Amino acid sequence: MTAPQSKASAATTHQVQSGDTFWIIGKKYGVPVKTLMSTNKKSSHLLFIGEKLVIPQTITAAEMDLLARLVNAEAKGEPYAGKVAVASVVLNRVDSSLFPNSISSVIYQKDHGYYAFTPVQNGAINSPADASAKAAVKEALAFRGMGKGSLYFYNPKTAKSTWITSRQVTVNIGNHRFAK
């Protein structure tokens, strides 16, 4: 019988390979670059081949799956960058004092009797995410805290709310307009 591992020794580690960057590692594990750097006490982007980095878990596998299913439902047929941006909106909401502070609470939030995201209302969120949506979530996690702070997105061709169209636009990607 072996002794149980301590939490620190059970943490995921990554041995730096030639060509690795914090961005590449962050995308691989779905960890914000800023968090990866601070966890490993790095003040510069310099990495050394063979160096071992601690990879912190910033969200659970269930949260990652839920976010990927939302991205899949909201951004099916949209460019990959739009999928990353949809995931970023959810993460920005989690980080904002204006919204709930967890991925599931943001995704399932109701306001005036309406869900914030249509796929929750119509059940499309229950369909499995494709590989592109899963990769987009990991990229959005790596990018977390470095974007333009978009909190909303909508399709300007179908949006009926004058409030949403009054928000400051941060970027247009595919059929979606992102705003804060």
mmCIF file of C-alpha atoms in Angstrom, residues 20-157:
data_model
loop_
_atom_site.group_PDB
_atom_site.id
_atom_site.type_symbol
_atom_site.label_atom_id
_atom_site.label_comp_id
_atom_site.label_asym_id
_atom_site.label_seq_id
_atom_site.Cartn_x
_atom_site.Cartn_y
_atom_site.Cartn_z
ATOM 1 C CA ASP A 20 7.068 25.843 -26.006
ATOM 2 C CA THR A 21 5.744 29.238 -24.953
ATOM 3 C CA PHE A 22 3.418 30.199 -22.128
ATOM 4 C CA TRP A 23 0.728 30.725 -24.792
ATOM 5 C CA ILE A 24 1.150 27.225 -26.243
ATOM 6 C CA ILE A 25 1.188 25.633 -22.786
ATOM 7 C CA GLY A 26 -1.802 27.706 -21.639
ATOM 8 C CA LYS A 27 -3.829 26.621 -24.692
ATOM 9 C CA LYS A 28 -2.860 22.982 -24.226
ATOM 10 C CA TYR A 29 -4.109 22.842 -20.631
ATOM 11 C CA GLY A 30 -6.767 25.574 -20.725
ATOM 12 C CA VAL A 31 -5.006 27.774 -18.170
ATOM 13 C CA PRO A 32 -4.722 31.584 -18.312
ATOM 14 C CA VAL A 33 -1.196 32.636 -19.293
ATOM 15 C CA LYS A 34 -1.174 35.160 -16.420
ATOM 16 C CA THR A 35 -2.102 32.420 -13.922
ATOM 17 C CA LEU A 36 0.480 30.029 -15.374
ATOM 18 C CA MET A 37 3.174 32.675 -14.994
ATOM 19 C CA SER A 38 2.200 33.702 -11.453
ATOM 20 C CA THR A 39 1.850 30.086 -10.242
ATOM 21 C CA ASN A 40 5.383 29.433 -11.458
ATOM 22 C CA LYS A 41 6.704 32.767 -10.102
ATOM 23 C CA LYS A 42 7.688 34.004 -13.569
ATOM 24 C CA SER A 43 7.997 37.717 -14.283
ATOM 25 C CA SER A 44 9.145 37.237 -17.886
ATOM 26 C CA HIS A 45 8.125 34.926 -20.720
ATOM 27 C CA LEU A 46 11.527 33.185 -20.666
ATOM 28 C CA LEU A 47 11.329 29.383 -20.489
ATOM 29 C CA PHE A 48 14.124 26.823 -20.373
ATOM 30 C CA ILE A 49 13.985 23.431 -22.098
ATOM 31 C CA GLY A 50 13.572 20.725 -19.462
ATOM 32 C CA GLU A 51 12.147 23.145 -16.887
ATOM 33 C CA LYS A 52 9.093 21.789 -15.060
ATOM 34 C CA LEU A 53 6.062 24.049 -14.724
ATOM 35 C CA VAL A 54 3.175 23.512 -12.334
ATOM 36 C CA ILE A 55 -0.124 23.580 -14.242
ATOM 37 C CA PRO A 56 -2.874 24.884 -11.965
ATOM 38 C CA GLN A 57 -6.446 23.725 -12.463
ATOM 39 C CA THR A 58 -8.536 26.871 -12.896
ATOM 40 C CA ILE A 59 -11.863 25.260 -13.847
ATOM 41 C CA THR A 60 -13.266 21.766 -13.470
ATOM 42 C CA ALA A 61 -13.732 19.295 -16.306
ATOM 43 C CA ALA A 62 -17.517 19.688 -15.876
ATOM 44 C CA GLU A 63 -17.254 23.489 -16.241
ATOM 45 C CA MET A 64 -15.052 23.098 -19.312
ATOM 46 C CA ASP A 65 -17.593 20.713 -20.853
ATOM 47 C CA LEU A 66 -20.536 23.010 -20.061
ATOM 48 C CA LEU A 67 -18.750 26.017 -21.554
ATOM 49 C CA ALA A 68 -17.778 24.014 -24.659
ATOM 50 C CA ARG A 69 -21.410 22.883 -25.109
ATOM 51 C CA LEU A 70 -22.553 26.516 -24.880
ATOM 52 C CA VAL A 71 -19.913 27.596 -27.415
ATOM 53 C CA ASN A 72 -20.923 24.735 -29.707
ATOM 54 C CA ALA A 73 -24.603 25.743 -29.567
ATOM 55 C CA GLU A 74 -24.097 29.527 -29.744
ATOM 56 C CA ALA A 75 -21.363 29.637 -32.380
ATOM 57 C CA LYS A 76 -22.006 26.624 -34.624
ATOM 58 C CA GLY A 77 -21.049 27.672 -38.160
ATOM 59 C CA GLU A 78 -19.172 30.750 -36.936
ATOM 60 C CA PRO A 79 -15.424 31.285 -37.454
ATOM 61 C CA TYR A 80 -13.120 29.753 -34.839
ATOM 62 C CA ALA A 81 -12.263 33.248 -33.528
ATOM 63 C CA GLY A 82 -15.978 33.769 -32.861
ATOM 64 C CA LYS A 83 -16.093 30.576 -30.804
ATOM 65 C CA VAL A 84 -13.152 31.786 -28.713
ATOM 66 C CA ALA A 85 -14.892 35.138 -28.278
ATOM 67 C CA VAL A 86 -18.159 33.506 -27.103
ATOM 68 C CA ALA A 87 -16.229 31.534 -24.468
ATOM 69 C CA SER A 88 -14.412 34.743 -23.494
ATOM 70 C CA VAL A 89 -17.737 36.522 -22.909
ATOM 71 C CA VAL A 90 -18.702 33.881 -20.340
ATOM 72 C CA LEU A 91 -15.290 34.081 -18.641
ATOM 73 C CA ASN A 92 -15.432 37.894 -18.638
ATOM 74 C CA ARG A 93 -18.847 37.702 -16.983
ATOM 75 C CA VAL A 94 -17.494 35.360 -14.303
ATOM 76 C CA ASP A 95 -14.707 37.887 -13.653
ATOM 77 C CA SER A 96 -17.115 40.877 -13.628
ATOM 78 C CA SER A 97 -18.909 42.100 -10.503
ATOM 79 C CA LEU A 98 -22.032 42.587 -12.668
ATOM 80 C CA PHE A 99 -22.617 38.841 -13.097
ATOM 81 C CA PRO A 100 -22.530 35.609 -11.057
ATOM 82 C CA ASN A 101 -19.055 34.318 -10.214
ATOM 83 C CA SER A 102 -19.096 30.803 -11.681
ATOM 84 C CA ILE A 103 -19.322 29.440 -15.214
ATOM 85 C CA SER A 104 -22.494 27.456 -14.558
ATOM 86 C CA SER A 105 -24.176 30.387 -12.755
ATOM 87 C CA VAL A 106 -23.396 32.709 -15.671
ATOM 88 C CA ILE A 107 -24.597 30.205 -18.273
ATOM 89 C CA TYR A 108 -27.829 29.384 -16.425
ATOM 90 C CA GLN A 109 -28.525 32.964 -15.282
ATOM 91 C CA LYS A 110 -32.090 34.224 -15.715
ATOM 92 C CA ASP A 111 -32.926 37.917 -15.988
ATOM 93 C CA HIS A 112 -36.558 39.055 -15.955
ATOM 94 C CA GLY A 113 -37.600 35.446 -16.576
ATOM 95 C CA TYR A 114 -35.324 34.929 -19.595
ATOM 96 C CA TYR A 115 -32.141 32.905 -19.839
ATOM 97 C CA ALA A 116 -29.077 34.907 -20.845
ATOM 98 C CA PHE A 117 -28.203 32.343 -23.515
ATOM 99 C CA THR A 118 -30.741 30.979 -26.006
ATOM 100 C CA PRO A 119 -29.277 27.415 -26.047
ATOM 101 C CA VAL A 120 -30.203 27.062 -22.372
ATOM 102 C CA GLN A 121 -33.815 28.010 -23.168
ATOM 103 C CA ASN A 122 -34.136 25.764 -26.235
ATOM 104 C CA GLY A 123 -32.102 22.806 -24.921
ATOM 105 C CA ALA A 124 -29.328 23.006 -27.532
ATOM 106 C CA ILE A 125 -26.806 23.263 -24.678
ATOM 107 C CA ASN A 126 -27.464 19.586 -23.943
ATOM 108 C CA SER A 127 -25.823 18.464 -27.203
ATOM 109 C CA PRO A 128 -22.171 17.392 -26.995
ATOM 110 C CA ALA A 129 -19.493 19.905 -27.975
ATOM 111 C CA ASP A 130 -17.369 19.330 -31.043
ATOM 112 C CA ALA A 131 -13.553 19.438 -31.082
ATOM 113 C CA SER A 132 -13.515 23.030 -32.346
ATOM 114 C CA ALA A 133 -15.665 24.258 -29.428
ATOM 115 C CA LYS A 134 -13.456 22.397 -26.933
ATOM 116 C CA ALA A 135 -10.294 23.912 -28.427
ATOM 117 C CA ALA A 136 -11.911 27.371 -28.426
ATOM 118 C CA VAL A 137 -12.647 27.076 -24.698
ATOM 119 C CA LYS A 138 -9.025 26.161 -23.947
ATOM 120 C CA GLU A 139 -7.829 29.109 -26.043
ATOM 121 C CA ALA A 140 -10.250 31.486 -24.307
ATOM 122 C CA LEU A 141 -8.996 30.231 -20.941
ATOM 123 C CA ALA A 142 -5.372 30.835 -21.986
ATOM 124 C CA PHE A 143 -6.344 34.348 -23.145
ATOM 125 C CA ARG A 144 -8.393 35.089 -19.993
ATOM 126 C CA GLY A 145 -7.846 38.601 -18.670
ATOM 127 C CA MET A 146 -6.046 39.898 -21.757
ATOM 128 C CA GLY A 147 -8.913 40.787 -24.128
ATOM 129 C CA LYS A 148 -11.192 43.756 -24.681
ATOM 130 C CA GLY A 149 -13.591 42.795 -21.890
ATOM 131 C CA SER A 150 -16.616 41.862 -23.999
ATOM 132 C CA LEU A 151 -19.597 40.968 -21.801
ATOM 133 C CA TYR A 152 -22.230 40.522 -24.513
ATOM 134 C CA PHE A 153 -22.638 39.247 -28.049
ATOM 135 C CA TYR A 154 -25.517 39.299 -30.485
ATOM 136 C CA ASN A 155 -26.390 38.928 -34.137
ATOM 137 C CA PRO A 156 -27.129 42.446 -35.418
ATOM 138 C CA LYS A 157 -29.388 40.997 -38.157
#
